[in-house]
Short mmCIF file of C-alpha atoms and ligand atoms in Angstrom, two decimals:
data_model
loop_
_atom_site.label_atom_id
_atom_site.label_comp_id
_atom_site.label_asym_id
_atom_site.label_seq_id
_atom_site.Cartn_x
_atom_site.Cartn_y
_atom_site.Cartn_z
CA MET A 1 -3.42 -23.78 10.26
CA SER A 2 -3.14 -22.95 6.83
CA GLU A 3 -0.11 -23.03 5.17
CA ILE A 4 1.93 -19.85 3.53
CA ARG A 5 2.42 -20.77 0.16
CA THR A 6 4.28 -19.19 -2.58
CA ASN A 7 3.61 -21.89 -5.48
CA TRP A 8 -0.20 -20.98 -6.36
CA THR A 9 -1.17 -21.39 -9.73
CA LYS A 10 -3.26 -19.14 -11.43
CA GLU A 11 -5.99 -21.71 -12.13
CA GLU A 12 -6.26 -21.98 -8.02
CA ILE A 13 -6.46 -18.40 -7.86
CA ARG A 14 -9.07 -18.03 -10.40
CA GLU A 15 -10.98 -20.74 -8.43
CA ILE A 16 -11.02 -18.77 -5.22
CA TYR A 17 -11.65 -15.18 -7.08
CA ASP A 18 -14.92 -17.05 -8.70
CA MET A 19 -16.09 -18.55 -5.61
CA PRO A 20 -19.87 -17.35 -4.68
CA ILE A 21 -19.33 -14.10 -2.93
CA MET A 22 -20.65 -15.01 0.65
CA GLU A 23 -18.58 -18.14 0.30
CA LEU A 24 -15.79 -16.22 -0.61
CA ILE A 25 -15.95 -13.71 2.50
CA TYR A 26 -16.36 -16.50 4.89
CA ARG A 27 -13.18 -18.41 3.43
CA ALA A 28 -11.38 -14.99 3.25
CA ASN A 29 -12.63 -14.12 7.03
CA THR A 30 -11.52 -17.40 8.19
CA VAL A 31 -8.03 -17.35 7.05
CA HIS A 32 -7.84 -13.67 8.34
CA ARG A 33 -8.61 -14.76 12.21
CA GLU A 34 -6.30 -17.70 11.96
CA PHE A 35 -3.56 -15.29 11.23
CA ASN A 36 -4.53 -11.81 12.07
CA ASP A 37 -6.52 -10.25 14.79
CA PRO A 38 -9.94 -9.32 12.72
CA GLN A 39 -10.59 -6.76 14.98
CA GLU A 40 -7.35 -4.58 14.17
CA VAL A 41 -7.08 -2.49 11.24
CA GLN A 42 -3.71 -0.43 10.48
CA VAL A 43 -3.84 3.08 10.11
CA CYS A 44 -1.64 4.88 7.78
CA THR A 45 -1.34 8.69 6.72
CA LEU A 46 0.08 9.53 2.93
CA LEU A 47 1.68 12.63 2.31
CA SER A 48 3.02 13.98 -1.15
CA VAL A 49 6.48 15.23 -0.33
CA LYS A 50 7.19 16.05 -4.08
CA THR A 51 3.83 16.61 -6.51
CA GLY A 52 3.25 16.43 -10.13
CA GLY A 53 5.72 16.97 -13.08
CA CYS A 54 6.64 13.36 -13.48
CA PRO A 55 8.21 12.25 -16.62
CA GLU A 56 6.63 8.72 -16.85
CA ASP A 57 3.07 8.03 -18.53
CA CYS A 58 1.43 6.14 -16.14
CA ALA A 59 -2.18 6.47 -17.67
CA TYR A 60 -4.02 6.57 -14.50
CA CYS A 61 -1.91 9.20 -12.64
CA PRO A 62 -2.89 12.89 -12.42
CA GLN A 63 1.01 13.72 -11.49
CA ALA A 64 2.16 12.75 -14.91
CA ALA A 65 3.63 16.16 -16.53
CA ARG A 66 2.12 14.84 -20.09
CA TYR A 67 -1.33 15.08 -18.79
CA HIS A 68 -3.37 18.16 -18.11
CA THR A 69 -4.70 17.95 -14.86
CA ASP A 70 -5.53 20.33 -12.00
CA VAL A 71 -2.20 19.13 -10.09
CA LYS A 72 0.21 21.90 -9.47
CA VAL A 73 3.75 20.95 -9.54
CA GLN A 74 5.70 21.50 -6.29
CA LYS A 75 9.15 21.05 -5.45
CA LEU A 76 10.33 18.56 -2.59
CA LEU A 77 8.62 19.70 0.69
CA PRO A 78 10.94 21.27 3.30
CA VAL A 79 11.92 18.52 5.84
CA ASP A 80 10.49 20.67 8.82
CA GLU A 81 6.94 20.70 7.16
CA VAL A 82 7.20 16.88 6.47
CA ILE A 83 7.90 16.25 10.14
CA GLN A 84 5.10 18.77 11.30
CA SER A 85 2.54 16.63 9.09
CA ALA A 86 3.83 13.40 10.51
CA GLN A 87 3.20 14.65 13.88
CA GLU A 88 -0.37 15.88 13.06
CA ALA A 89 -1.11 12.24 11.62
CA LYS A 90 0.50 10.42 14.67
CA ASP A 91 -1.73 13.12 17.04
CA ALA A 92 -4.72 11.96 14.72
CA GLY A 93 -4.04 8.18 15.61
CA SER A 94 -1.55 6.94 12.61
CA THR A 95 1.16 4.78 13.22
CA ARG A 96 2.59 4.70 9.47
CA PHE A 97 3.52 7.73 7.52
CA CYS A 98 4.08 7.06 3.93
CA MET A 99 6.02 9.87 2.06
CA GLY A 100 5.29 9.62 -2.09
CA ALA A 101 7.44 11.50 -4.64
CA ALA A 102 6.46 12.11 -8.09
CA TRP A 103 9.65 10.50 -9.38
CA ARG A 104 10.26 7.87 -12.06
CA GLU A 105 13.40 6.81 -9.75
CA VAL A 106 15.37 7.90 -6.77
CA ARG A 107 18.59 10.06 -7.83
CA SER A 108 21.25 10.23 -5.36
CA ASN A 109 21.31 13.90 -4.98
CA ARG A 110 20.27 16.71 -2.52
CA ASP A 111 16.84 15.82 -2.34
CA PHE A 112 17.56 12.21 -1.87
CA ASP A 113 19.41 13.41 0.84
CA ASN A 114 16.44 15.65 2.29
CA VAL A 115 14.27 12.64 1.97
CA LEU A 116 16.75 10.29 4.22
CA GLU A 117 16.51 13.25 6.85
CA MET A 118 12.81 13.20 6.61
CA VAL A 119 12.90 9.49 7.24
CA LYS A 120 15.10 9.83 10.41
CA GLY A 121 12.88 12.41 11.94
CA VAL A 122 9.56 10.48 11.26
CA ASN A 123 11.40 7.34 12.59
CA ASP A 124 12.49 8.96 15.81
CA MET A 125 8.79 9.96 16.23
CA GLY A 126 8.23 6.14 16.56
CA MET A 127 6.18 6.01 13.59
CA GLU A 128 6.48 3.30 10.88
CA VAL A 129 8.26 5.24 7.85
CA CYS A 130 7.23 4.26 4.26
CA CYS A 131 8.37 5.55 1.16
CA THR A 132 7.36 5.54 -2.43
CA LEU A 133 9.65 7.13 -4.59
CA GLY A 134 9.88 5.19 -7.79
CA MET A 135 12.65 2.93 -8.70
CA LEU A 136 15.47 2.00 -6.46
CA THR A 137 19.02 0.59 -6.34
CA GLU A 138 20.17 -1.77 -3.69
CA GLU A 139 22.39 0.88 -2.47
CA GLN A 140 19.59 3.61 -2.34
CA ALA A 141 17.35 0.98 -0.48
CA GLN A 142 20.16 0.38 2.25
CA LYS A 143 20.74 4.15 2.60
CA LEU A 144 16.79 4.36 3.39
CA LYS A 145 17.05 1.65 5.63
CA ASP A 146 19.92 2.75 7.58
CA ALA A 147 18.07 6.42 8.03
CA GLY A 148 15.15 4.54 9.78
CA LEU A 149 12.88 3.50 6.91
CA TYR A 150 10.65 0.55 7.97
CA ALA A 151 9.07 -0.15 4.46
CA TYR A 152 9.06 0.87 0.67
CA ASN A 153 6.17 0.85 -1.45
CA HIS A 154 6.64 0.01 -5.03
CA ASN A 155 3.44 -1.55 -6.95
CA ILE A 156 3.34 -3.80 -9.70
CA ASP A 157 -0.01 -2.21 -10.74
CA THR A 158 -1.44 -4.60 -12.94
CA SER A 159 -0.68 -7.91 -14.89
CA GLU A 160 2.48 -8.09 -16.89
CA ASP A 161 0.04 -8.60 -19.88
CA HIS A 162 -1.97 -5.47 -19.45
CA TYR A 163 1.17 -3.51 -18.08
CA ASP A 164 2.00 -2.15 -21.77
CA GLU A 165 -1.66 -0.75 -22.25
CA ILE A 166 -1.08 1.36 -18.69
CA ILE A 167 2.61 2.42 -18.66
CA THR A 168 5.54 2.42 -21.45
CA THR A 169 8.24 4.64 -20.16
CA ARG A 170 9.28 1.55 -17.92
CA ASP A 171 8.77 -2.22 -17.83
CA TYR A 172 7.25 -4.84 -15.80
CA LYS A 173 10.93 -6.31 -14.91
CA ASP A 174 12.12 -2.99 -13.68
CA ARG A 175 9.16 -3.01 -11.12
CA LEU A 176 10.29 -6.41 -10.13
CA ASP A 177 13.84 -5.42 -9.95
CA THR A 178 13.18 -2.85 -7.66
CA LEU A 179 11.08 -5.22 -5.32
CA GLU A 180 14.16 -7.52 -5.23
CA ASN A 181 16.47 -4.60 -4.13
CA VAL A 182 14.37 -3.66 -1.46
CA ARG A 183 13.91 -7.25 -0.29
CA LYS A 184 17.60 -7.77 -0.52
CA THR A 185 17.91 -5.00 2.11
CA LYS A 186 15.28 -6.86 4.36
CA LEU A 187 13.25 -3.34 4.50
CA SER A 188 9.34 -4.46 4.62
CA VAL A 189 7.65 -4.64 1.18
CA CYS A 190 4.73 -3.01 0.15
CA SER A 191 3.45 -3.99 -3.39
CA GLY A 192 -0.03 -4.08 -4.82
CA GLY A 193 -1.71 -2.61 -7.58
CA ILE A 194 -5.10 -0.82 -8.94
CA ILE A 195 -7.86 -2.07 -10.32
CA GLY A 196 -10.46 -0.48 -13.05
CA LEU A 197 -7.74 0.02 -15.40
CA GLY A 198 -10.02 -1.67 -18.17
CA GLU A 199 -7.95 -4.86 -17.14
CA SER A 200 -9.62 -8.33 -17.51
CA VAL A 201 -10.32 -10.87 -14.62
CA MET A 202 -7.38 -12.86 -15.60
CA ASP A 203 -5.20 -9.79 -15.34
CA ARG A 204 -6.41 -9.17 -12.02
CA ILE A 205 -5.78 -13.01 -11.05
CA SER A 206 -2.35 -12.77 -12.86
CA MET A 207 -1.39 -9.83 -10.76
CA ILE A 208 -2.31 -11.42 -7.41
CA HIS A 209 -0.51 -14.50 -8.71
CA THR A 210 2.99 -12.31 -9.32
CA LEU A 211 2.75 -11.13 -5.83
CA ALA A 212 1.81 -14.34 -3.95
CA THR A 213 4.65 -16.23 -6.13
CA LEU A 214 7.31 -13.94 -5.10
CA PRO A 215 10.06 -15.69 -3.18
CA GLU A 216 8.53 -14.09 -0.19
CA HIS A 217 5.03 -12.38 0.13
CA PRO A 218 5.00 -8.63 0.38
CA GLU A 219 4.24 -7.55 4.06
CA SER A 220 1.49 -5.20 2.81
CA THR A 221 -0.25 -5.12 -0.34
CA PRO A 222 -2.34 -2.19 -1.20
CA VAL A 223 -5.34 -2.92 -3.44
CA ASN A 224 -6.25 0.43 -5.08
CA ALA A 225 -9.44 1.27 -6.78
CA LEU A 226 -8.92 3.81 -9.90
CA VAL A 227 -9.62 7.26 -9.16
CA PRO A 228 -10.43 8.32 -12.44
CA VAL A 229 -8.78 11.99 -12.95
CA GLU A 230 -9.92 14.50 -15.58
CA GLY A 231 -7.40 15.12 -17.96
CA THR A 232 -5.50 11.36 -17.43
CA PRO A 233 -6.10 8.99 -20.19
CA LEU A 234 -8.26 6.86 -17.82
CA GLU A 235 -10.60 9.58 -16.98
CA GLU A 236 -13.77 8.09 -18.41
CA GLN A 237 -13.27 4.63 -16.67
CA PRO A 238 -16.37 3.35 -14.96
CA MET A 239 -16.27 3.23 -11.23
CA VAL A 240 -15.00 0.03 -9.76
CA SER A 241 -17.90 -1.90 -8.26
CA THR A 242 -17.70 -2.87 -4.27
CA TRP A 243 -17.96 -6.69 -5.48
CA ASP A 244 -14.93 -6.55 -7.32
CA MET A 245 -12.86 -4.79 -4.34
CA VAL A 246 -14.30 -7.58 -2.16
CA ARG A 247 -13.18 -10.19 -4.30
CA MET A 248 -9.80 -8.73 -5.02
CA ILE A 249 -9.15 -8.22 -1.20
CA ALA A 250 -10.58 -11.77 -0.45
CA THR A 251 -8.32 -13.33 -2.51
CA ALA A 252 -5.40 -11.49 -1.94
CA ARG A 253 -6.24 -12.46 2.21
CA ILE A 254 -6.66 -16.32 1.14
CA VAL A 255 -3.25 -16.69 -0.90
CA MET A 256 -1.09 -14.29 1.58
CA PRO A 257 -2.78 -14.85 4.63
CA LYS A 258 -0.14 -12.98 6.99
CA THR A 259 0.00 -9.79 4.48
CA MET A 260 -1.25 -6.44 5.40
CA VAL A 261 -4.19 -5.91 2.90
CA ARG A 262 -4.65 -2.58 2.38
CA LEU A 263 -8.25 -0.81 1.19
CA SER A 264 -6.41 1.74 -0.44
CA ALA A 265 -7.34 4.49 -2.98
CA GLY A 266 -11.13 4.74 -3.98
CA ARG A 267 -12.53 4.68 -0.33
CA VAL A 268 -13.90 8.03 -0.90
CA ARG A 269 -16.60 6.60 -2.95
CA MET A 270 -17.54 3.75 -0.67
CA SER A 271 -20.42 3.35 1.80
CA TYR A 272 -19.78 2.48 5.21
CA GLU A 273 -21.34 -0.95 4.59
CA ALA A 274 -19.16 -1.46 1.46
CA GLN A 275 -16.01 -0.63 3.32
CA THR A 276 -17.41 -3.38 6.36
CA LEU A 277 -17.50 -6.04 3.65
CA CYS A 278 -13.79 -5.29 2.70
CA PHE A 279 -12.77 -5.63 6.22
CA MET A 280 -14.84 -8.74 6.33
CA ALA A 281 -12.98 -10.02 3.30
CA GLY A 282 -9.65 -9.40 5.22
CA ALA A 283 -8.68 -5.75 4.77
CA ASN A 284 -6.60 -4.70 7.90
CA SER A 285 -5.00 -1.39 6.58
CA ILE A 286 -6.18 1.87 5.27
CA PHE A 287 -5.11 5.26 4.54
CA ALA A 288 -6.47 8.04 6.63
CA GLY A 289 -6.58 11.83 6.15
CA ASP A 290 -8.69 13.88 3.91
CA LYS A 291 -6.26 13.22 1.22
CA LEU A 292 -4.39 10.48 -0.69
CA LEU A 293 -1.24 12.17 -2.49
CA THR A 294 -3.46 14.36 -4.57
CA THR A 295 -7.14 13.04 -4.73
CA PRO A 296 -9.72 13.05 -1.88
CA ASN A 297 -10.03 10.45 1.11
CA PRO A 298 -12.87 10.01 3.73
CA GLU A 299 -12.73 12.75 6.30
CA VAL A 300 -10.81 11.50 9.69
CA ASP A 301 -14.07 11.90 11.59
CA MET A 302 -15.86 9.39 9.24
CA ASP A 303 -13.11 6.99 9.89
CA LYS A 304 -13.25 7.42 13.52
CA GLU A 305 -17.14 6.86 13.27
CA LEU A 306 -16.64 3.84 11.21
CA PHE A 307 -14.26 2.23 13.72
CA GLN A 308 -16.42 2.96 16.54
CA ILE A 309 -19.48 1.23 15.08
CA LEU A 310 -17.23 -1.65 14.31
CA SER A 311 -15.37 -1.74 17.39
CA ILE A 312 -11.93 -1.86 15.33
CA LYS A 313 -8.94 -0.74 17.11
CA PRO A 314 -5.85 0.75 15.37
CA ARG A 315 -2.73 -1.74 14.85
CA PRO A 316 0.09 -0.34 16.90
CA SER A 317 3.36 0.45 15.24
CA PHE A 318 5.99 -2.05 14.56
CA LYS A 319 3.76 -4.94 15.27
CA LYS A 320 4.69 -8.28 13.23
CA GLY A 321 1.84 -10.78 13.01
CA LYS A 322 -1.18 -11.85 15.63
CA GLU A 323 1.23 -12.56 18.25
CA GLY A 324 2.55 -8.93 18.30
CA VAL A 325 6.18 -9.95 17.83
CA HIS A 326 7.79 -6.73 16.53
CA PHE A 327 10.28 -5.80 14.09
CA ASP A 328 13.55 -5.93 15.96
CA GLN A 329 15.27 -3.37 13.59
CA ILE A 330 14.10 -0.30 15.29
CA PRO A 331 14.71 -0.23 18.84
CA SER A 332 13.68 3.63 19.34
CA ALA A 333 10.60 3.27 17.98
CA VAL A 334 9.88 0.16 20.10
CA GLU A 335 10.90 1.94 23.15
CA HIS A 336 8.62 4.72 22.08
CA ASN A 337 5.62 2.09 22.13
CA LYS A 338 6.40 0.79 25.68
CA THR A 339 6.23 4.44 26.67
CA GLN A 340 3.02 4.99 25.08
CA GLY A 341 1.90 2.09 26.97
CA ILE A 342 1.01 -0.08 23.78
CA GLU A 343 1.25 -3.84 24.51
CA VAL A 344 3.55 -5.77 22.40
CA ALA A 345 5.06 -9.24 23.38
CA GLU A 346 8.78 -9.53 23.31
N1 LIG B 1 6.15 7.87 -8.36
C1 LIG B 1 6.24 6.57 -7.59
C2 LIG B 1 5.90 5.42 -8.21
O1 LIG B 1 5.48 5.46 -9.18
O2 LIG B 1 6.30 4.43 -8.01
C3 LIG B 1 5.68 6.72 -6.24
C4 LIG B 1 4.16 7.30 -6.16
S1 LIG B 1 2.70 6.41 -7.34
C5 LIG B 1 1.50 7.79 -7.26
C6 LIG B 1 2.13 5.28 -5.94
C7 LIG B 1 0.83 4.61 -6.66
O3 LIG B 1 -0.20 5.39 -6.48
C8 LIG B 1 1.00 4.01 -7.69
O4 LIG B 1 1.83 3.01 -8.04
C9 LIG B 1 -0.43 3.44 -8.26
O5 LIG B 1 -0.67 2.31 -7.78
C10 LIG B 1 -1.12 4.57 -7.26
N2 LIG B 1 -2.22 5.51 -7.89
C11 LIG B 1 -1.64 6.51 -8.56
N3 LIG B 1 -2.50 7.39 -9.14
C12 LIG B 1 -3.62 6.39 -8.84
C13 LIG B 1 -5.25 6.68 -9.37
N4 LIG B 1 -5.63 7.73 -9.94
N5 LIG B 1 -6.00 5.98 -8.67
C14 LIG B 1 -5.71 4.59 -7.88
N6 LIG B 1 -4.34 4.63 -7.85
C15 LIG B 1 -3.30 5.46 -8.08
C1 LIG B 2 -0.79 2.92 -3.10
O1 LIG B 2 -0.93 2.06 -3.41
N1 LIG B 2 -1.82 3.91 -3.14
C2 LIG B 2 -1.41 5.07 -2.59
C3 LIG B 2 0.10 4.79 -2.14
N2 LIG B 2 0.20 3.47 -2.45
C4 LIG B 2 1.19 5.68 -2.41
C5 LIG B 2 -1.49 6.40 -3.65
C6 LIG B 2 -3.08 6.34 -4.09
C7 LIG B 2 -2.68 7.64 -5.05
C8 LIG B 2 -4.14 7.82 -5.58
C9 LIG B 2 -4.18 9.01 -6.37
C10 LIG B 2 -3.54 10.28 -5.77
O2 LIG B 2 -4.29 10.70 -4.76
O3 LIG B 2 -3.05 11.17 -6.40
FE1 LIG B 3 4.99 9.33 -12.05
FE2 LIG B 3 4.32 7.55 -10.12
FE3 LIG B 3 2.44 9.02 -11.07
FE4 LIG B 3 3.96 7.15 -12.61
S1 LIG B 3 2.48 6.85 -10.82
S2 LIG B 3 3.29 8.76 -13.37
S3 LIG B 3 5.82 7.20 -11.88
S4 LIG B 3 4.11 9.73 -10.04
#
């Protein structure tokens, strides 16, 4: 059995990233099979519950108020509308529902109280609930957890060195502090980044190194390919190649064997064959639904067809690792799985 290590060096990670691509995919797939069911892929749905008007300056983001994009500013959605969307996502086969807000940070106010209601409602439906709301204190993380949150997404986005080229309105340490606050409450941690921001290969290695040397690996790591949006400073960035996505996913899989590696933004421009290579390289999670937060994603029917071709089965909610030992913190959801006839080991 390969070891779970948090002491990787950048040199070791670079050696993995630079392997001949077929060797890299083979190694990543071997690690993947050791720790995960290779036929199982997690299906998550994203919903932007508060869109646009964000005060931050993330150079990739269509929701930053200072850039002139087509995104229409929308205040927080009503709770019942969000629950309705979660129900539709569940009916379409999603087991994780991720709510995103174009906020710099969580403010403890009426909007936050409404988000807590949304979390409670979606958790009661038996879905894993995830939020991505910007920076968070430990106290706010605890409130979310108490409401039934399962995971919190906060990306480091790129390397510490490249970070200042992309975001100036908060620093790298703020991001790591939020991850630490989330970890302290024992919420599941989701953190990854984006490629195609004009970073070097060493920046990519450095980003993976930061994630893989956290005291505990994130339970999920999204690998996003930049979706260049007109009006943002990165609108002219060239398309990320499939080979680069495969290298990132395979490297993340090898150094963080148990982590759910999510093939995230950018899938809309990938063929079935390109996505298949990503699954072989160890990706085991996707966002489904024809929209991410504000940009397009493949049609649900296309994903269904791809899953059929590859005999992939969606991963049930609240499952932890290959053996299917589920998280013990949300009993109502566990009960739900049983009533749905989803087999989970106790
Ligand atoms: N405002 C919160 C924050 O920044 O943490 C949550 C929402 S934010 C949109 C979530 C993540 O989406 C970002 O950290 C970034 O990794 C990703 N993202 C945003 N725009 C993107 C784009 N154009 N292409 C790829 N990923 C993007
Ligand atoms: C993540 O890493 N990717 C998702 C999710 N976490 C929140 C967001 C992708 C957003 C892509 C641009 C958009 O649709 O606005
Ligand atoms: Fe705001 Fe998040 Fe977009 Fe940055 S990534 S501009 S914080 S919504």
